[in-house]
Amino acid sequence: VLQHSIDATGINRGPQPGHRLEVAVFYVVYFIVFPFFFVNIFVALIIITFQDQGQKELEEAEINKNQKSCIDFALNAKPIQRCKPKQEGSLRYRIWQLCTSSYFEFCIMVMIALNTCVLMAKYYRSPSTYNDILTYANTTFTALFTVESILKIIAFGLRNYFRDKWNAFDFITVLGSIADVLVTEFRLTKANVALSVGPQKHKVRIDN
């Protein structure tokens, strides 16, 4: 519709590309600016109404906003559970110290950033050598993340490990990455087998 409106000229006249570029401003203002503007006003009115209603309830209860926040925090607070191995000299305790250290978390964040860069580095019609390097790098990161999950399971225990939603998400992501690596390796192996079997079949046909 925007393209046809810009190309429109006059009555009994054919369209001309880019004849009325100012129409684009109308569509941008009418379909983008106005809807967002009115939606923001509507949301702001709802928020102000709820805030006024909440302030009235606080005045009726004779408590201020800070006191209500303290009460809500006390009612919704949950104790922090820290899964720490009992034997401090054991191997599991050392692994726990490693997994809970800030250096370990920093290394994991760096690996996540590098893995993201590797996944973003693919482009259309890239050389096969370049694709192989990216595949090996992705496989390496998958192996490192798998080691991370194994270390955390050993340190925290299987039950305590999956209590953390982020750990469960990381574990599912690692499983997906392992499946992707296996599928990729299977395709490469299948392609290599096809390439090696093809010339042999051709040779057998020539010999026959």
PDB file of C-alpha atoms in Angstrom:
ATOM      1  CA  VAL A   1       0.000   0.000   0.000  1.00  0.00           C
ATOM      2  CA  LEU A   2       2.820   2.404   0.844  1.00  0.00           C
ATOM      3  CA  GLN A   3       4.559   1.721  -2.475  1.00  0.00           C
ATOM      4  CA  HIS A   4       1.354   2.259  -4.471  1.00  0.00           C
ATOM      5  CA  SER A   5       0.601   5.473  -2.563  1.00  0.00           C
ATOM      6  CA  ILE A   6       4.071   6.856  -3.295  1.00  0.00           C
ATOM      7  CA  ASP A   7       3.802   5.978  -6.995  1.00  0.00           C
ATOM      8  CA  ALA A   8       0.292   7.473  -7.388  1.00  0.00           C
ATOM      9  CA  THR A   9       0.156  10.598  -9.600  1.00  0.00           C
ATOM     10  CA  GLY A  10      -3.290  11.878 -10.548  1.00  0.00           C
ATOM     11  CA  ILE A  11      -6.630  11.037 -12.111  1.00  0.00           C
ATOM     12  CA  ASN A  12      -6.349   9.171 -15.421  1.00  0.00           C
ATOM     13  CA  ARG A  13      -2.562   9.127 -15.104  1.00  0.00           C
ATOM     14  CA  GLY A  14      -0.294   6.145 -14.675  1.00  0.00           C
ATOM     15  CA  PRO A  15       1.859   5.542 -11.609  1.00  0.00           C
ATOM     16  CA  GLN A  16       5.314   7.076 -11.410  1.00  0.00           C
ATOM     17  CA  PRO A  17       7.970   5.599  -9.083  1.00  0.00           C
ATOM     18  CA  GLY A  18       8.754   7.916  -6.176  1.00  0.00           C
ATOM     19  CA  HIS A  19       6.287  10.604  -7.242  1.00  0.00           C
ATOM     20  CA  ARG A  20       4.953  11.376  -3.732  1.00  0.00           C
ATOM     21  CA  LEU A  21       7.640  10.534  -1.178  1.00  0.00           C
ATOM     22  CA  GLU A  22       5.924  12.674   1.452  1.00  0.00           C
ATOM     23  CA  VAL A  23       3.220   9.997   1.726  1.00  0.00           C
ATOM     24  CA  ALA A  24       5.770   7.769   3.456  1.00  0.00           C
ATOM     25  CA  VAL A  25       5.932  10.272   6.327  1.00  0.00           C
ATOM     26  CA  PHE A  26       2.162  10.004   6.754  1.00  0.00           C
ATOM     27  CA  TYR A  27       2.285   6.206   6.969  1.00  0.00           C
ATOM     28  CA  VAL A  28       5.169   6.262   9.440  1.00  0.00           C
ATOM     29  CA  VAL A  29       3.413   8.770  11.697  1.00  0.00           C
ATOM     30  CA  TYR A  30      -0.023   7.188  11.395  1.00  0.00           C
ATOM     31  CA  PHE A  31       0.926   3.527  11.780  1.00  0.00           C
ATOM     32  CA  ILE A  32       3.978   3.749  14.070  1.00  0.00           C
ATOM     33  CA  VAL A  33       4.096   6.993  16.061  1.00  0.00           C
ATOM     34  CA  PHE A  34       0.409   7.363  16.907  1.00  0.00           C
ATOM     35  CA  PRO A  35      -0.204   3.743  18.032  1.00  0.00           C
ATOM     36  CA  PHE A  36       2.850   3.727  20.308  1.00  0.00           C
ATOM     37  CA  PHE A  37       1.958   7.160  21.654  1.00  0.00           C
ATOM     38  CA  PHE A  38      -1.616   6.246  22.550  1.00  0.00           C
ATOM     39  CA  VAL A  39      -0.617   2.835  23.913  1.00  0.00           C
ATOM     40  CA  ASN A  40       1.931   4.491  26.196  1.00  0.00           C
ATOM     41  CA  ILE A  41      -0.679   6.966  27.405  1.00  0.00           C
ATOM     42  CA  PHE A  42      -3.134   4.130  28.083  1.00  0.00           C
ATOM     43  CA  VAL A  43      -0.542   2.100  29.993  1.00  0.00           C
ATOM     44  CA  ALA A  44       0.523   5.170  31.975  1.00  0.00           C
ATOM     45  CA  LEU A  45      -3.077   5.852  33.008  1.00  0.00           C
ATOM     46  CA  ILE A  46      -3.493   2.253  34.174  1.00  0.00           C
ATOM     47  CA  ILE A  47      -0.262   2.407  36.198  1.00  0.00           C
ATOM     48  CA  ILE A  48      -1.227   5.720  37.804  1.00  0.00           C
ATOM     49  CA  THR A  49      -4.665   4.339  38.688  1.00  0.00           C
ATOM     50  CA  PHE A  50      -3.177   1.261  40.350  1.00  0.00           C
ATOM     51  CA  GLN A  51      -0.646   3.381  42.237  1.00  0.00           C
ATOM     52  CA  ASP A  52      -3.388   5.665  43.547  1.00  0.00           C
ATOM     53  CA  GLN A  53      -5.456   2.671  44.608  1.00  0.00           C
ATOM     54  CA  GLY A  54      -2.475   1.129  46.386  1.00  0.00           C
ATOM     55  CA  GLN A  55      -1.737   4.414  48.147  1.00  0.00           C
ATOM     56  CA  LYS A  56      -5.320   4.564  49.406  1.00  0.00           C
ATOM     57  CA  GLU A  57      -5.008   1.041  50.810  1.00  0.00           C
ATOM     58  CA  LEU A  58      -1.796   2.034  52.598  1.00  0.00           C
ATOM     59  CA  GLU A  59      -3.466   5.076  54.114  1.00  0.00           C
ATOM     60  CA  GLU A  60      -6.355   2.941  55.341  1.00  0.00           C
ATOM     61  CA  ALA A  61      -3.935   0.435  56.909  1.00  0.00           C
ATOM     62  CA  GLU A  62      -1.942   3.256  58.559  1.00  0.00           C
ATOM     63  CA  ILE A  63       1.427   2.059  57.214  1.00  0.00           C
ATOM     64  CA  ASN A  64       3.788   3.710  54.775  1.00  0.00           C
ATOM     65  CA  LYS A  65       5.249   2.287  51.582  1.00  0.00           C
ATOM     66  CA  ASN A  66       8.551   1.236  53.155  1.00  0.00           C
ATOM     67  CA  GLN A  67       6.792  -0.691  55.915  1.00  0.00           C
ATOM     68  CA  LYS A  68       4.647  -2.492  53.350  1.00  0.00           C
ATOM     69  CA  SER A  69       7.768  -3.395  51.356  1.00  0.00           C
ATOM     70  CA  CYS A  70       9.375  -4.836  54.488  1.00  0.00           C
ATOM     71  CA  ILE A  71       6.267  -6.905  55.229  1.00  0.00           C
ATOM     72  CA  ASP A  72       6.096  -8.216  51.655  1.00  0.00           C
ATOM     73  CA  PHE A  73       9.790  -9.096  51.741  1.00  0.00           C
ATOM     74  CA  ALA A  74       9.403 -10.939  55.051  1.00  0.00           C
ATOM     75  CA  LEU A  75       6.439 -12.928  53.730  1.00  0.00           C
ATOM     76  CA  ASN A  76       8.021 -13.833  50.390  1.00  0.00           C
ATOM     77  CA  ALA A  77      11.635 -14.312  51.501  1.00  0.00           C
ATOM     78  CA  LYS A  78      13.128 -17.778  51.180  1.00  0.00           C
ATOM     79  CA  PRO A  79      16.286 -19.016  52.888  1.00  0.00           C
ATOM     80  CA  ILE A  80      19.356 -19.277  50.679  1.00  0.00           C
ATOM     81  CA  GLN A  81      20.495 -22.870  50.336  1.00  0.00           C
ATOM     82  CA  ARG A  82      24.199 -23.367  49.826  1.00  0.00           C
ATOM     83  CA  CYS A  83      25.158 -26.914  48.940  1.00  0.00           C
ATOM     84  CA  LYS A  84      28.551 -27.396  50.493  1.00  0.00           C
ATOM     85  CA  PRO A  85      30.300 -30.778  50.800  1.00  0.00           C
ATOM     86  CA  LYS A  86      30.822 -31.936  54.373  1.00  0.00           C
ATOM     87  CA  GLN A  87      34.408 -33.168  54.010  1.00  0.00           C
ATOM     88  CA  GLU A  88      36.567 -30.131  53.316  1.00  0.00           C
ATOM     89  CA  GLY A  89      39.624 -32.128  52.299  1.00  0.00           C
ATOM     90  CA  SER A  90      37.832 -34.268  49.721  1.00  0.00           C
ATOM     91  CA  LEU A  91      38.054 -33.991  45.942  1.00  0.00           C
ATOM     92  CA  ARG A  92      34.386 -33.014  45.777  1.00  0.00           C
ATOM     93  CA  TYR A  93      35.054 -30.061  48.103  1.00  0.00           C
ATOM     94  CA  ARG A  94      37.869 -28.844  45.855  1.00  0.00           C
ATOM     95  CA  ILE A  95      35.616 -29.112  42.825  1.00  0.00           C
ATOM     96  CA  TRP A  96      32.948 -27.186  44.741  1.00  0.00           C
ATOM     97  CA  GLN A  97      35.470 -24.446  45.513  1.00  0.00           C
ATOM     98  CA  LEU A  98      36.336 -24.281  41.825  1.00  0.00           C
ATOM     99  CA  CYS A  99      32.710 -24.117  40.660  1.00  0.00           C
ATOM    100  CA  THR A 100      31.763 -21.403  43.173  1.00  0.00           C
ATOM    101  CA  SER A 101      34.785 -19.202  42.520  1.00  0.00           C
ATOM    102  CA  SER A 102      34.438 -15.916  40.654  1.00  0.00           C
ATOM    103  CA  TYR A 103      37.258 -16.881  38.268  1.00  0.00           C
ATOM    104  CA  PHE A 104      35.343 -19.970  37.164  1.00  0.00           C
ATOM    105  CA  GLU A 105      32.204 -17.932  36.473  1.00  0.00           C
ATOM    106  CA  PHE A 106      34.265 -15.369  34.578  1.00  0.00           C
ATOM    107  CA  CYS A 107      35.821 -18.083  32.414  1.00  0.00           C
ATOM    108  CA  ILE A 108      32.387 -19.526  31.668  1.00  0.00           C
ATOM    109  CA  MET A 109      31.076 -16.103  30.640  1.00  0.00           C
ATOM    110  CA  VAL A 110      34.082 -15.596  28.359  1.00  0.00           C
ATOM    111  CA  MET A 111      33.498 -19.005  26.750  1.00  0.00           C
ATOM    112  CA  ILE A 112      29.817 -18.176  26.219  1.00  0.00           C
ATOM    113  CA  ALA A 113      30.780 -14.905  24.517  1.00  0.00           C
ATOM    114  CA  LEU A 114      33.361 -16.629  22.315  1.00  0.00           C
ATOM    115  CA  ASN A 115      30.935 -19.410  21.423  1.00  0.00           C
ATOM    116  CA  THR A 116      28.358 -16.794  20.453  1.00  0.00           C
ATOM    117  CA  CYS A 117      30.923 -15.128  18.194  1.00  0.00           C
ATOM    118  CA  VAL A 118      31.683 -18.495  16.579  1.00  0.00           C
ATOM    119  CA  LEU A 119      27.996 -19.111  15.921  1.00  0.00           C
ATOM    120  CA  MET A 120      27.684 -15.620  14.421  1.00  0.00           C
ATOM    121  CA  ALA A 121      30.738 -16.076  12.187  1.00  0.00           C
ATOM    122  CA  LYS A 122      28.965 -18.240   9.611  1.00  0.00           C
ATOM    123  CA  TYR A 123      28.060 -16.644   6.319  1.00  0.00           C
ATOM    124  CA  TYR A 124      26.684 -17.663   2.947  1.00  0.00           C
ATOM    125  CA  ARG A 125      29.043 -19.586   0.641  1.00  0.00           C
ATOM    126  CA  SER A 126      31.890 -19.609   3.131  1.00  0.00           C
ATOM    127  CA  PRO A 127      34.966 -21.747   2.307  1.00  0.00           C
ATOM    128  CA  SER A 128      34.990 -25.345   3.478  1.00  0.00           C
ATOM    129  CA  THR A 129      38.187 -24.814   5.499  1.00  0.00           C
ATOM    130  CA  TYR A 130      36.555 -21.890   7.287  1.00  0.00           C
ATOM    131  CA  ASN A 131      33.481 -24.002   8.036  1.00  0.00           C
ATOM    132  CA  ASP A 132      35.669 -26.806   9.381  1.00  0.00           C
ATOM    133  CA  ILE A 133      37.403 -24.388  11.750  1.00  0.00           C
ATOM    134  CA  LEU A 134      34.046 -23.146  13.034  1.00  0.00           C
ATOM    135  CA  THR A 135      32.832 -26.725  13.454  1.00  0.00           C
ATOM    136  CA  TYR A 136      35.911 -27.717  15.457  1.00  0.00           C
ATOM    137  CA  ALA A 137      35.619 -24.577  17.586  1.00  0.00           C
ATOM    138  CA  ASN A 138      31.942 -25.265  18.285  1.00  0.00           C
ATOM    139  CA  THR A 139      32.771 -28.864  19.203  1.00  0.00           C
ATOM    140  CA  THR A 140      35.494 -27.642  21.576  1.00  0.00           C
ATOM    141  CA  PHE A 141      33.119 -25.241  23.317  1.00  0.00           C
ATOM    142  CA  THR A 142      30.503 -27.981  23.597  1.00  0.00           C
ATOM    143  CA  ALA A 143      33.070 -30.242  25.260  1.00  0.00           C
ATOM    144  CA  LEU A 144      34.053 -27.467  27.688  1.00  0.00           C
ATOM    145  CA  PHE A 145      30.430 -26.763  28.617  1.00  0.00           C
ATOM    146  CA  THR A 146      29.881 -30.492  29.111  1.00  0.00           C
ATOM    147  CA  VAL A 147      32.842 -30.589  31.495  1.00  0.00           C
ATOM    148  CA  GLU A 148      31.362 -27.598  33.330  1.00  0.00           C
ATOM    149  CA  SER A 149      28.036 -29.387  33.828  1.00  0.00           C
ATOM    150  CA  ILE A 150      29.776 -32.556  35.021  1.00  0.00           C
ATOM    151  CA  LEU A 151      31.891 -30.602  37.518  1.00  0.00           C
ATOM    152  CA  LYS A 152      28.848 -28.800  38.897  1.00  0.00           C
ATOM    153  CA  ILE A 153      26.901 -32.054  39.222  1.00  0.00           C
ATOM    154  CA  ILE A 154      29.812 -33.552  41.162  1.00  0.00           C
ATOM    155  CA  ALA A 155      30.156 -30.444  43.345  1.00  0.00           C
ATOM    156  CA  PHE A 156      26.484 -29.789  44.136  1.00  0.00           C
ATOM    157  CA  GLY A 157      25.000 -33.231  43.690  1.00  0.00           C
ATOM    158  CA  LEU A 158      22.445 -34.230  41.075  1.00  0.00           C
ATOM    159  CA  ARG A 159      19.400 -33.099  43.059  1.00  0.00           C
ATOM    160  CA  ASN A 160      20.818 -29.772  44.182  1.00  0.00           C
ATOM    161  CA  TYR A 161      22.181 -29.109  40.701  1.00  0.00           C
ATOM    162  CA  PHE A 162      18.758 -29.274  39.072  1.00  0.00           C
ATOM    163  CA  ARG A 163      17.154 -27.160  41.793  1.00  0.00           C
ATOM    164  CA  ASP A 164      18.728 -24.153  40.157  1.00  0.00           C
ATOM    165  CA  LYS A 165      16.725 -23.245  37.059  1.00  0.00           C
ATOM    166  CA  TRP A 166      19.785 -21.781  35.348  1.00  0.00           C
ATOM    167  CA  ASN A 167      21.669 -25.033  35.824  1.00  0.00           C
ATOM    168  CA  ALA A 168      18.743 -26.961  34.351  1.00  0.00           C
ATOM    169  CA  PHE A 169      18.663 -24.559  31.402  1.00  0.00           C
ATOM    170  CA  ASP A 170      22.423 -24.935  30.905  1.00  0.00           C
ATOM    171  CA  PHE A 171      22.126 -28.721  31.033  1.00  0.00           C
ATOM    172  CA  ILE A 172      19.380 -28.756  28.393  1.00  0.00           C
ATOM    173  CA  THR A 173      21.470 -26.411  26.243  1.00  0.00           C
ATOM    174  CA  VAL A 174      24.479 -28.710  26.577  1.00  0.00           C
ATOM    175  CA  LEU A 175      22.383 -31.714  25.556  1.00  0.00           C
ATOM    176  CA  GLY A 176      21.162 -29.810  22.507  1.00  0.00           C
ATOM    177  CA  SER A 177      24.721 -28.827  21.603  1.00  0.00           C
ATOM    178  CA  ILE A 178      25.898 -32.430  21.937  1.00  0.00           C
ATOM    179  CA  ALA A 179      23.055 -33.589  19.696  1.00  0.00           C
ATOM    180  CA  ASP A 180      23.979 -30.900  17.141  1.00  0.00           C
ATOM    181  CA  VAL A 181      27.632 -32.003  17.172  1.00  0.00           C
ATOM    182  CA  LEU A 182      26.663 -35.663  16.743  1.00  0.00           C
ATOM    183  CA  VAL A 183      24.337 -34.860  13.845  1.00  0.00           C
ATOM    184  CA  THR A 184      27.038 -32.732  12.200  1.00  0.00           C
ATOM    185  CA  GLU A 185      29.656 -35.460  12.610  1.00  0.00           C
ATOM    186  CA  PHE A 186      27.228 -38.054  11.250  1.00  0.00           C
ATOM    187  CA  ARG A 187      26.593 -35.945   8.170  1.00  0.00           C
ATOM    188  CA  LEU A 188      30.310 -35.402   7.600  1.00  0.00           C
ATOM    189  CA  THR A 189      31.032 -39.113   8.034  1.00  0.00           C
ATOM    190  CA  LYS A 190      28.216 -40.022   5.680  1.00  0.00           C
ATOM    191  CA  ALA A 191      29.475 -37.518   3.100  1.00  0.00           C
ATOM    192  CA  ASN A 192      33.035 -38.838   3.360  1.00  0.00           C
ATOM    193  CA  VAL A 193      31.809 -42.410   2.940  1.00  0.00           C
ATOM    194  CA  ALA A 194      29.824 -41.390  -0.115  1.00  0.00           C
ATOM    195  CA  LEU A 195      32.856 -39.651  -1.589  1.00  0.00           C
ATOM    196  CA  SER A 196      35.091 -42.665  -0.970  1.00  0.00           C
ATOM    197  CA  VAL A 197      32.587 -45.240  -2.229  1.00  0.00           C
ATOM    198  CA  GLY A 198      31.718 -43.268  -5.367  1.00  0.00           C
ATOM    199  CA  PRO A 199      35.110 -43.595  -7.124  1.00  0.00           C
ATOM    200  CA  GLN A 200      35.283 -47.284  -6.169  1.00  0.00           C
ATOM    201  CA  LYS A 201      31.934 -47.957  -7.837  1.00  0.00           C
ATOM    202  CA  HIS A 202      33.097 -46.058 -10.893  1.00  0.00           C
ATOM    203  CA  LYS A 203      36.308 -48.137 -10.971  1.00  0.00           C
ATOM    204  CA  VAL A 204      34.362 -51.388 -10.686  1.00  0.00           C
ATOM    205  CA  ARG A 205      32.166 -50.353 -13.595  1.00  0.00           C
ATOM    206  CA  ILE A 206      35.220 -49.553 -15.717  1.00  0.00           C
ATOM    207  CA  ASP A 207      36.842 -52.895 -14.842  1.00  0.00           C
ATOM    208  CA  ASN A 208      33.682 -54.732 -15.763  1.00  0.00           C
TER     209      ASN A 208
END
